[in-house]
JSON list of C-alpha atoms and ligand atoms in Angstrom, two decimals:
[
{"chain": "A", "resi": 1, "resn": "UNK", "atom": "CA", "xyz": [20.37, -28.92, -23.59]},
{"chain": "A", "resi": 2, "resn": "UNK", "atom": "CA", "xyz": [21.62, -25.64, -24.02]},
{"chain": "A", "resi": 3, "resn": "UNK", "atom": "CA", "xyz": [18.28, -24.01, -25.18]},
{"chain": "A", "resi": 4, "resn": "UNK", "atom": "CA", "xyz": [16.88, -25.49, -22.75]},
{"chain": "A", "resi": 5, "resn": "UNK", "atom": "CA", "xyz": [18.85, -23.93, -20.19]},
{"chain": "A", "resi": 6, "resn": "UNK", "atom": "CA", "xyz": [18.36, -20.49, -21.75]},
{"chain": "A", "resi": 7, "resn": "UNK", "atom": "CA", "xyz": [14.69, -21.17, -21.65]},
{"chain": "A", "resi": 8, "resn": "UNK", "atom": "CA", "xyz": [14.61, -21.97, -17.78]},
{"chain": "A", "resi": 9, "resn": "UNK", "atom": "CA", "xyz": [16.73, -18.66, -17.45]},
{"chain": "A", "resi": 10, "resn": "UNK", "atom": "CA", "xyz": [14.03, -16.35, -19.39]},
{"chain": "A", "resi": 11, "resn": "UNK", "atom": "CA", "xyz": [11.45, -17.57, -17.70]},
{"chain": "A", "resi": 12, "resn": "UNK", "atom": "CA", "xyz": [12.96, -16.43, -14.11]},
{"chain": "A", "resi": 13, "resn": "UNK", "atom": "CA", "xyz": [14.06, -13.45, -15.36]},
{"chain": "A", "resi": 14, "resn": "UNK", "atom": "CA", "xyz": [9.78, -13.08, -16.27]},
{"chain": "A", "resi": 15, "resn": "UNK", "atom": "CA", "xyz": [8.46, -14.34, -13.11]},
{"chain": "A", "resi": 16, "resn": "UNK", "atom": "CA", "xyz": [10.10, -11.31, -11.14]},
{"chain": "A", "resi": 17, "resn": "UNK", "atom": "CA", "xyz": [9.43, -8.42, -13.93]},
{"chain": "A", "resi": 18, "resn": "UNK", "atom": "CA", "xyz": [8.00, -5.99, -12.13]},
{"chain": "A", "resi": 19, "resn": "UNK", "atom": "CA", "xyz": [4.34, -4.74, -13.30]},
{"chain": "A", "resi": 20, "resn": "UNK", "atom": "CA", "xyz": [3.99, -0.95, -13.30]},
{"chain": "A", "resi": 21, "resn": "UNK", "atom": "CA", "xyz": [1.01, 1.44, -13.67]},
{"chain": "A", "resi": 22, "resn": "UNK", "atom": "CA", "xyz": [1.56, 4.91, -14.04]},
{"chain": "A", "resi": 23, "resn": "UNK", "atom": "CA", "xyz": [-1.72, 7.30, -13.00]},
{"chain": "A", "resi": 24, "resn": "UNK", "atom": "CA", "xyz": [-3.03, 10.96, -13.29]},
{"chain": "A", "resi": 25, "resn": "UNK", "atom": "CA", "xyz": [-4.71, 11.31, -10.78]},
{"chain": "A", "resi": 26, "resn": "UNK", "atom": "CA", "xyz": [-6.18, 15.47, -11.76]},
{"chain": "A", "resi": 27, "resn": "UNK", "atom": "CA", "xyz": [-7.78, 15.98, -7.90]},
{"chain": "A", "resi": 28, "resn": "UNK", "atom": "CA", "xyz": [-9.33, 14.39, -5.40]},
{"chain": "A", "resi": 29, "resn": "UNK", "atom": "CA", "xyz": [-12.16, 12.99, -7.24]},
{"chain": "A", "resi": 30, "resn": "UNK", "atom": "CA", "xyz": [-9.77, 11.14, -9.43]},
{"chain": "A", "resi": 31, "resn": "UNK", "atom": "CA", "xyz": [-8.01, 9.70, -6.32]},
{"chain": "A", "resi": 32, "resn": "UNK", "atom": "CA", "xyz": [-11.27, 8.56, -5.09]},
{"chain": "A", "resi": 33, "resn": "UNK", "atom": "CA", "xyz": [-12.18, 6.90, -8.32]},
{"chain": "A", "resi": 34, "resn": "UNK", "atom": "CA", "xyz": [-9.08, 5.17, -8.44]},
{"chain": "A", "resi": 35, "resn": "UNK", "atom": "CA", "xyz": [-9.13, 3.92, -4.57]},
{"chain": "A", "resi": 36, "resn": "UNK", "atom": "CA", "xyz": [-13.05, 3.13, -5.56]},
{"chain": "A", "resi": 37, "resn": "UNK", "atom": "CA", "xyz": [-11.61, 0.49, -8.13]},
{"chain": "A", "resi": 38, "resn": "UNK", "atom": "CA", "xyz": [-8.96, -0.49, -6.09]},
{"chain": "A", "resi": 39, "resn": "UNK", "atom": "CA", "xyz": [-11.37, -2.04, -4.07]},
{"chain": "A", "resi": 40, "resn": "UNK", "atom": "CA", "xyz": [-13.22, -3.89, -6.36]},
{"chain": "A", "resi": 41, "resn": "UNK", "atom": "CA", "xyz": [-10.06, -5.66, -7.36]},
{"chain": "A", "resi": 42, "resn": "UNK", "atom": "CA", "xyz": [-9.55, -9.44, -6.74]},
{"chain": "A", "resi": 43, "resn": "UNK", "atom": "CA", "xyz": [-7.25, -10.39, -4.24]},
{"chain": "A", "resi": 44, "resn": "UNK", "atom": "CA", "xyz": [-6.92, -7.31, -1.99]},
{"chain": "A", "resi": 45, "resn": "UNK", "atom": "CA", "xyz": [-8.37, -8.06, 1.26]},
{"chain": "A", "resi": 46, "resn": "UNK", "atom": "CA", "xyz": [-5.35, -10.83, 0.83]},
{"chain": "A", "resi": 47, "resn": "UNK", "atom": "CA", "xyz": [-2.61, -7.89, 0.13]},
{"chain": "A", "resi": 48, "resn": "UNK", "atom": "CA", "xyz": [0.24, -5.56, 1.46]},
{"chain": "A", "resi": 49, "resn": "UNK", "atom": "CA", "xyz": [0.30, -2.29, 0.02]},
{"chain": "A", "resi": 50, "resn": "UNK", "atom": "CA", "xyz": [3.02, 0.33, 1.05]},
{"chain": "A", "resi": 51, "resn": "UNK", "atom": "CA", "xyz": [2.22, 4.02, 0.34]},
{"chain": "A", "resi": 52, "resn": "UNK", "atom": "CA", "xyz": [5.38, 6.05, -0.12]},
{"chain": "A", "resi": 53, "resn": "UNK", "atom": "CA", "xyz": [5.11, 9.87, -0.85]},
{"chain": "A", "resi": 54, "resn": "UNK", "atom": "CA", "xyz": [6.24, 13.10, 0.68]},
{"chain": "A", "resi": 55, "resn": "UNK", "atom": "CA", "xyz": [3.83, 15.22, 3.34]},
{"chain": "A", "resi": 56, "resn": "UNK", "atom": "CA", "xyz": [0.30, 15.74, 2.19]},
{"chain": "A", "resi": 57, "resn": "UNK", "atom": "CA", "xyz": [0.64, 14.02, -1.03]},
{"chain": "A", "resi": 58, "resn": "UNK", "atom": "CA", "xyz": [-2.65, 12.13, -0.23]},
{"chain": "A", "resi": 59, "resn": "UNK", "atom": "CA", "xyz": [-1.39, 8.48, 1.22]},
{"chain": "A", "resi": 60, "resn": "UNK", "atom": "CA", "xyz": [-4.02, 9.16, 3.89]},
{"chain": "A", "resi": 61, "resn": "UNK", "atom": "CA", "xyz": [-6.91, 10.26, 1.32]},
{"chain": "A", "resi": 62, "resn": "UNK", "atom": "CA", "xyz": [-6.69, 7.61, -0.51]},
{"chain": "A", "resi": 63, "resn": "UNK", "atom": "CA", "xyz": [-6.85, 5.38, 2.43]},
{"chain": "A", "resi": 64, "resn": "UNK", "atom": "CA", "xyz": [-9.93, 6.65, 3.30]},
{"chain": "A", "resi": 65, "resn": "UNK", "atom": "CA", "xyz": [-11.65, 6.34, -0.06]},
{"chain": "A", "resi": 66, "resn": "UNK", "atom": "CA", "xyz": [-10.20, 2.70, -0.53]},
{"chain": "A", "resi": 67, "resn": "UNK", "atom": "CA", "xyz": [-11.70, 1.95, 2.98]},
{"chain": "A", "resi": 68, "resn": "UNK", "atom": "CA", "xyz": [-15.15, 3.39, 2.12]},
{"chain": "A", "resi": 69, "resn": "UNK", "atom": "CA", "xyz": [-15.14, 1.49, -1.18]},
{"chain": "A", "resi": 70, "resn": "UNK", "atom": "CA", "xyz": [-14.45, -1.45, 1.09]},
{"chain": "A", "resi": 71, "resn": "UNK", "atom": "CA", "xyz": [-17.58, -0.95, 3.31]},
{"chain": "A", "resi": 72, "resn": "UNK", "atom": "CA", "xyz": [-16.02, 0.79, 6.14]},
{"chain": "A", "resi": 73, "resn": "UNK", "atom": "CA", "xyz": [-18.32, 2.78, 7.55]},
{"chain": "A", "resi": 74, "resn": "UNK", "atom": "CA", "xyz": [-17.60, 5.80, 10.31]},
{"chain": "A", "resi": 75, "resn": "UNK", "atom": "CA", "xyz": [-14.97, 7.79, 11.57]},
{"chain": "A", "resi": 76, "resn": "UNK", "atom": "CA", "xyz": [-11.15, 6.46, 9.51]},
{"chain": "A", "resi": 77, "resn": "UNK", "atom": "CA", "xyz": [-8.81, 8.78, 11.25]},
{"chain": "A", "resi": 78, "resn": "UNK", "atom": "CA", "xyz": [-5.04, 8.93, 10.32]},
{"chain": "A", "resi": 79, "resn": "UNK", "atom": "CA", "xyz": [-2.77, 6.49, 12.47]},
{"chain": "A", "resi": 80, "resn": "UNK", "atom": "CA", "xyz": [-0.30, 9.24, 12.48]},
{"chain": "A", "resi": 81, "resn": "UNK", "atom": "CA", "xyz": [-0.07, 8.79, 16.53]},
{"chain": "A", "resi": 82, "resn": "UNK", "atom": "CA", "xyz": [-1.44, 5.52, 17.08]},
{"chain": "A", "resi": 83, "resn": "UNK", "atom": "CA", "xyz": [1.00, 4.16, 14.24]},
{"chain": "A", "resi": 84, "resn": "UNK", "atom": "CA", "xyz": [-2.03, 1.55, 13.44]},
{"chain": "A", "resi": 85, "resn": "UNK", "atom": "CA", "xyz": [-5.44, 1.85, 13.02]},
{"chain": "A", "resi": 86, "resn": "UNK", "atom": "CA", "xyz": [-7.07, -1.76, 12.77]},
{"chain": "A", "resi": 87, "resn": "UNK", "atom": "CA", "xyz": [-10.96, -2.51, 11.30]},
{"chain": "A", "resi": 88, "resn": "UNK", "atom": "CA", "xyz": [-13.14, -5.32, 11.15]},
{"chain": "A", "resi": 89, "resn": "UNK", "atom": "CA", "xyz": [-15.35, -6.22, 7.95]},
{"chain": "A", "resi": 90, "resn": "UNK", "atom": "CA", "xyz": [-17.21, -9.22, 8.15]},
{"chain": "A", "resi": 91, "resn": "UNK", "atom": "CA", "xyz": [-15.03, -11.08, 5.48]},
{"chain": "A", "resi": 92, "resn": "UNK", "atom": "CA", "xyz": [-11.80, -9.43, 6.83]},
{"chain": "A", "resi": 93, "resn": "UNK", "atom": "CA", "xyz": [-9.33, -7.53, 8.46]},
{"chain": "A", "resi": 94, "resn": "UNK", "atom": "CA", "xyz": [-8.20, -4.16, 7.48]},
{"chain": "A", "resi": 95, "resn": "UNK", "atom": "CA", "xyz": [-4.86, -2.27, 9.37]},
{"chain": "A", "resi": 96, "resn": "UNK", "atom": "CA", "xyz": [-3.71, 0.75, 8.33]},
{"chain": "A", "resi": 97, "resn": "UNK", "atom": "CA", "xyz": [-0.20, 1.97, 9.62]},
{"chain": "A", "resi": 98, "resn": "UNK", "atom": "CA", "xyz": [1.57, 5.14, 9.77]},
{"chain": "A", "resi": 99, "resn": "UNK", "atom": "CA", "xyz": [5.17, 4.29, 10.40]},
{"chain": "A", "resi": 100, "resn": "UNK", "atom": "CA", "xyz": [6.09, 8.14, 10.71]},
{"chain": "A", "resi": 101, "resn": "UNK", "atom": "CA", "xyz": [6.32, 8.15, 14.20]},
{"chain": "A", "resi": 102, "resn": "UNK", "atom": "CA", "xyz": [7.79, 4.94, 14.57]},
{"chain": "A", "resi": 103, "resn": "UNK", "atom": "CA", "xyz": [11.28, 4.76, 16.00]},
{"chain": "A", "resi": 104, "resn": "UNK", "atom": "CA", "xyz": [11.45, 1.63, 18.43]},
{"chain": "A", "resi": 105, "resn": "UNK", "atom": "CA", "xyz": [11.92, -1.80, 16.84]},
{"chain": "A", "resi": 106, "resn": "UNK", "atom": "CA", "xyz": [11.17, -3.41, 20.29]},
{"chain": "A", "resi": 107, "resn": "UNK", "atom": "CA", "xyz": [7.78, -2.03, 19.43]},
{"chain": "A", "resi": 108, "resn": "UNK", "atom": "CA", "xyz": [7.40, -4.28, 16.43]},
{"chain": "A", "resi": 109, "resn": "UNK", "atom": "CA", "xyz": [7.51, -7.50, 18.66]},
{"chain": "A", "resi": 110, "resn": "UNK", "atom": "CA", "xyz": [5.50, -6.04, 21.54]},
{"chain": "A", "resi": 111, "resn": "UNK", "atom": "CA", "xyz": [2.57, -4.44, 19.50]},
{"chain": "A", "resi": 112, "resn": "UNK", "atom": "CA", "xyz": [2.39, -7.28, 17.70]},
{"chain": "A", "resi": 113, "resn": "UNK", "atom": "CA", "xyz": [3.08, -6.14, 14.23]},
{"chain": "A", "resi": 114, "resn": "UNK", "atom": "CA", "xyz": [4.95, -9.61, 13.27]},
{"chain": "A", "resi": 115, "resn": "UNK", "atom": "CA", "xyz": [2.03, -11.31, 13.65]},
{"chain": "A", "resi": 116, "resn": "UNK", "atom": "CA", "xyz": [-0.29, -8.73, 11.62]},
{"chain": "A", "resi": 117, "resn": "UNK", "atom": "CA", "xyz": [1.83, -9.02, 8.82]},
{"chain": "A", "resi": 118, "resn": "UNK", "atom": "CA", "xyz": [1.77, -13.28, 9.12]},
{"chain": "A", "resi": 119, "resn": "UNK", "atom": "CA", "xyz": [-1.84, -12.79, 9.23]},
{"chain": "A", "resi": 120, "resn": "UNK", "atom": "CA", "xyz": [-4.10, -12.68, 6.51]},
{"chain": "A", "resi": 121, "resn": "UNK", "atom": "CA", "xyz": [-6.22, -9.10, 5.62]},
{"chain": "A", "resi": 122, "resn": "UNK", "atom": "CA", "xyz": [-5.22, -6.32, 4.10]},
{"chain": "A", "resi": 123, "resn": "UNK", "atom": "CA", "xyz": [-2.32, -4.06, 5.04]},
{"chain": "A", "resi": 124, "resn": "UNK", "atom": "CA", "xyz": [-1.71, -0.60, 4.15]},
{"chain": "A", "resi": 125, "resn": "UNK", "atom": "CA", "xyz": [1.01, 1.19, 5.64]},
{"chain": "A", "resi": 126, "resn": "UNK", "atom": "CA", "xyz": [2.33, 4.80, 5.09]},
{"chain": "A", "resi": 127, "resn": "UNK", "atom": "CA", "xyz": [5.81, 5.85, 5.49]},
{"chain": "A", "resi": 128, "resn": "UNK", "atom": "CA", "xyz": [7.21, 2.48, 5.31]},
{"chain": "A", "resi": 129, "resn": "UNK", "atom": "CA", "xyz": [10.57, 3.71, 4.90]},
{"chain": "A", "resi": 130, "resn": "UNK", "atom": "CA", "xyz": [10.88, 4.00, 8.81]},
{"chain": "A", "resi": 131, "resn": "UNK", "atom": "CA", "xyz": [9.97, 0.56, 9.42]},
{"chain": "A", "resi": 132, "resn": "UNK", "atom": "CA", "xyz": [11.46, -0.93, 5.74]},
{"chain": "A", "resi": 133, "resn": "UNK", "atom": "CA", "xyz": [14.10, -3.61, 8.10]},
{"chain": "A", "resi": 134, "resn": "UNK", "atom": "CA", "xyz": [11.29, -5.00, 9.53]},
{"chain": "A", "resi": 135, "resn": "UNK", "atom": "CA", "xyz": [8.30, -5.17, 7.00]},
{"chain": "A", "resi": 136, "resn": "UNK", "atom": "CA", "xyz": [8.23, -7.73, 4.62]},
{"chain": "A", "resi": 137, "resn": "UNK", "atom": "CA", "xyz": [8.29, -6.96, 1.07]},
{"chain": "A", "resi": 138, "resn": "UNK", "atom": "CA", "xyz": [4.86, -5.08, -0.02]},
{"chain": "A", "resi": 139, "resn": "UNK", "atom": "CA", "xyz": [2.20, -6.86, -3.07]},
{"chain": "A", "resi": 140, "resn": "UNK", "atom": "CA", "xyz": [2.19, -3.47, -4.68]},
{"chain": "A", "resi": 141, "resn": "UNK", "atom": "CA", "xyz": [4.53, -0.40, -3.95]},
{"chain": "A", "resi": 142, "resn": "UNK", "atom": "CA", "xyz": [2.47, 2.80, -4.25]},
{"chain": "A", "resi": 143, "resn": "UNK", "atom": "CA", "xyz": [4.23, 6.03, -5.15]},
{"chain": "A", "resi": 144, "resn": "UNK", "atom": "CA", "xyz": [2.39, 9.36, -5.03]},
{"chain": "A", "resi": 145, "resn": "UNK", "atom": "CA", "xyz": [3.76, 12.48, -6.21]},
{"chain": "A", "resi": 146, "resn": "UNK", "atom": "CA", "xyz": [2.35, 15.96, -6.83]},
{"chain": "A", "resi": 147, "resn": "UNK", "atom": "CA", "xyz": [2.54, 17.17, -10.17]},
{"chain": "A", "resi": 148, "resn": "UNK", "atom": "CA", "xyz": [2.68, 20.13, -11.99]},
{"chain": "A", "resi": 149, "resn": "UNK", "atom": "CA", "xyz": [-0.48, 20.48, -13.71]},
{"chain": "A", "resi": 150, "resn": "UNK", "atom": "CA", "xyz": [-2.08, 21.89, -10.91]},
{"chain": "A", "resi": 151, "resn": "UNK", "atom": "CA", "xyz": [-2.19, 21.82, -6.98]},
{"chain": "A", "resi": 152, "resn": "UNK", "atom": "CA", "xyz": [-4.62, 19.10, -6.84]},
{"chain": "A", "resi": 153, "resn": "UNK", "atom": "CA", "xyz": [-2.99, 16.65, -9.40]},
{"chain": "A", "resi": 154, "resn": "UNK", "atom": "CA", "xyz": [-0.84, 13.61, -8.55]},
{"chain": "A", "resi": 155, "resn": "UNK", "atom": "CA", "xyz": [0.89, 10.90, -9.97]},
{"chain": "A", "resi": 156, "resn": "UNK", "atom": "CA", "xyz": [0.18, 7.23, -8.95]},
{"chain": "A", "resi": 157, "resn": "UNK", "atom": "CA", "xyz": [2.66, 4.79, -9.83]},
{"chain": "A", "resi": 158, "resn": "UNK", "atom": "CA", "xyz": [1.98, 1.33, -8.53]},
{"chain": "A", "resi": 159, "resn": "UNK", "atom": "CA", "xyz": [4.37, -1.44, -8.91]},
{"chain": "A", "resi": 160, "resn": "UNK", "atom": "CA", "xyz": [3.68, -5.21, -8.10]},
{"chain": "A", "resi": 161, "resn": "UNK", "atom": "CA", "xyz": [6.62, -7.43, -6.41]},
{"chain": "A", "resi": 162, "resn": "UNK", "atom": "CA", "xyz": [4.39, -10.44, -6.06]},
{"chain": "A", "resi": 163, "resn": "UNK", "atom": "CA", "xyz": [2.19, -12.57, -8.17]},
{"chain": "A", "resi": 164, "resn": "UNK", "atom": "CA", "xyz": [-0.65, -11.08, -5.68]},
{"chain": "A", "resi": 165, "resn": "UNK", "atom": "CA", "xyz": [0.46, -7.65, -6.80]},
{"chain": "A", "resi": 166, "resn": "UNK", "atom": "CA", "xyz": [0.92, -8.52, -10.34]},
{"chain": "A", "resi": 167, "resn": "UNK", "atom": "CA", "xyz": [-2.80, -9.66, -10.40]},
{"chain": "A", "resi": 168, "resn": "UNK", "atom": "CA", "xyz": [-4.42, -6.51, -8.70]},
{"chain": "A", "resi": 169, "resn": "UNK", "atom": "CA", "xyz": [-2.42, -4.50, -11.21]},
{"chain": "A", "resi": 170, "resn": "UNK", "atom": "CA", "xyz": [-3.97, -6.69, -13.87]},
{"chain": "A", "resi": 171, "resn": "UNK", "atom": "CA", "xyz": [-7.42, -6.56, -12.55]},
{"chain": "A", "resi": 172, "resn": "UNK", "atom": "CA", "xyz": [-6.99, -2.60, -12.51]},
{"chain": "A", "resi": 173, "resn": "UNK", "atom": "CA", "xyz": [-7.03, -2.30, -15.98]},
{"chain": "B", "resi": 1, "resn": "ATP", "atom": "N1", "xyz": [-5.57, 14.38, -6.19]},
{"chain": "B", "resi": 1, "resn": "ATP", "atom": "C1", "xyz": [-5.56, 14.33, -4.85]},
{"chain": "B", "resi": 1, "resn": "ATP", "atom": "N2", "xyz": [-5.45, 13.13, -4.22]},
{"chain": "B", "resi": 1, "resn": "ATP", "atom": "C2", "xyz": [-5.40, 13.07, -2.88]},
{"chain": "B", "resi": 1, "resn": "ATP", "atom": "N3", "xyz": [-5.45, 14.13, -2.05]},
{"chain": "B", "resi": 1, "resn": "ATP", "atom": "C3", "xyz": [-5.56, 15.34, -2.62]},
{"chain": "B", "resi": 1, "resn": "ATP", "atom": "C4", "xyz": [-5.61, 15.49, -4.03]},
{"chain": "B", "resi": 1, "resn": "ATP", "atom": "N4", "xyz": [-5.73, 16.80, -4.30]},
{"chain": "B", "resi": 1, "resn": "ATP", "atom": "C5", "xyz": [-5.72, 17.44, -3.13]},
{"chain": "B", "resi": 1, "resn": "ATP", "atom": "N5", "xyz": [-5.64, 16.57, -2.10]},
{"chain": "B", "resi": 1, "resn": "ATP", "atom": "C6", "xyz": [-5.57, 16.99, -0.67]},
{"chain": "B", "resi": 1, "resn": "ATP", "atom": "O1", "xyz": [-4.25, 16.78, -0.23]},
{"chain": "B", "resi": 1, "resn": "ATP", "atom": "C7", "xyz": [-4.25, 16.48, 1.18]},
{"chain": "B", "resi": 1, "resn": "ATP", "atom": "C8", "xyz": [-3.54, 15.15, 1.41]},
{"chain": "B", "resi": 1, "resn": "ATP", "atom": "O2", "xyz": [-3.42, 14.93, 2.78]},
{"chain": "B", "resi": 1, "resn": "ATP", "atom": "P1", "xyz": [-3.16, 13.49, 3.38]},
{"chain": "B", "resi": 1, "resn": "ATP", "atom": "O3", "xyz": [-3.29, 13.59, 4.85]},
{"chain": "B", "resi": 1, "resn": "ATP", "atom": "O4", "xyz": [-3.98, 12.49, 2.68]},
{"chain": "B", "resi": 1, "resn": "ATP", "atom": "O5", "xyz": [-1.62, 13.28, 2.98]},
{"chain": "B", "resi": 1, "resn": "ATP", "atom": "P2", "xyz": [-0.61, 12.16, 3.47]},
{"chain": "B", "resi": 1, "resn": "ATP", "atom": "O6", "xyz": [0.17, 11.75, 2.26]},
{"chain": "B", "resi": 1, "resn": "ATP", "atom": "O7", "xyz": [-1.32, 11.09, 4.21]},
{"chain": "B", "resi": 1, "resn": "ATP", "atom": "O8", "xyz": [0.36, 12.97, 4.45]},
{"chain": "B", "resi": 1, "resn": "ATP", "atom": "P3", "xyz": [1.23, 12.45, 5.70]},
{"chain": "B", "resi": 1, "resn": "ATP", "atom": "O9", "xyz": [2.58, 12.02, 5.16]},
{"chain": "B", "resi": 1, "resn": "ATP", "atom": "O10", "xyz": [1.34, 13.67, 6.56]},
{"chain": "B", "resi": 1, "resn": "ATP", "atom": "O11", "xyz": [0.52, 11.32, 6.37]},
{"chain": "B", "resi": 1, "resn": "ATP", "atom": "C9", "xyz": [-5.71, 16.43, 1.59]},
{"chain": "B", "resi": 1, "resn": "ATP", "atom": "O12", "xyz": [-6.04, 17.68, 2.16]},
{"chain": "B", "resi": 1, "resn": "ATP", "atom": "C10", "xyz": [-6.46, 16.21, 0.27]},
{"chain": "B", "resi": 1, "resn": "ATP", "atom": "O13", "xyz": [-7.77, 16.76, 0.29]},
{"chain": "B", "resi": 2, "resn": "MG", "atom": "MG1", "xyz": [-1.09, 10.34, 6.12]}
]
């Protein structure tokens, strides 16, 4: 009885391990190859994916590279004003957010963010710090950093909080 209890309590504690990548990411061509097999991966067009990193670090870049490698063709501008930026593939939904701006919680309801993130698609939102009471938690937290290599380089680290996440981290490697 008791290793069975013990056994119940190990295999929580596994379920809700956090899966972490660490990335170089050397310049932009790297970033691009990385958002390139991002979008290959299984499960995505499903997923939440929060991109936290200072000004300019590239949250935006590799949006735009993971939204090409998706099929998105045309003009993908920053949602920096318009806080979301929504687009339509033929086998789904794609909204990219830019919480920077956003400073009215009233807005959440009335723009209809609730029901984006009930919705299937994929969502990819940037500063989610200034929305983080209201979002639900992401499939894979994305942290990019500069690093000291050289002004181009950054650091990816991606960690999964879902079985959703834990399998695009999986088929990443
Ligand atoms: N390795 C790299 N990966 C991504 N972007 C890079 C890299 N090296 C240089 N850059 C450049 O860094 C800049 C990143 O700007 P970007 O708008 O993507 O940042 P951001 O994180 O979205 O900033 P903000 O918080 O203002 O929205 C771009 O000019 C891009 O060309
Ligand atoms: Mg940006």
């Amino acid at each position: 009885m008791r290793n069975q209890l013990v056994a119940i309590e190990l295999s929580a504690v596994n379920r809700h391990t956090p899966i972490v990548k660490t990335l170089l990411l050397p310049d932009e061509a790297a970033t691009r190859g990385f958002a390139r097999a991002l979008a290959l991966a299984q499960g995505l067009a499903n997923a939440f994916v929060a991109l936290h990193g200072d000004l300019g670090t590239g949250k935006t870049t590799l949006v735009r590279h993971l939204l090409e490698g998706l099929g998105v063709t045309g003009r993908i501008k920053s949602p920096t004003y318009a806080v979301v930026e929504s687009y339509e593939l033929p086998a789904f939904n794609i909204w990219h957010f830019d919480f920077y701006r956003f400073n009215d919680p009233q807005e959440w309801e009335e723009a209809g963010f609730r029901d984006i993130f009930a919705s299937s698609g994929l969502k990819l939102a940037e500063w989610p710090e200034k929305a983080a009471t209201l979002l639900p938690p992401a499939d894979i937290d994305l942290h990019l950093t500069t690093h000291n290599t050289s002004e181009s380089a950054r650091m990816a680290t991606l960690t999964a909080n879902t079985p959703l996440g834990a399998g695009l981290l999986e088929a990443l490697a």
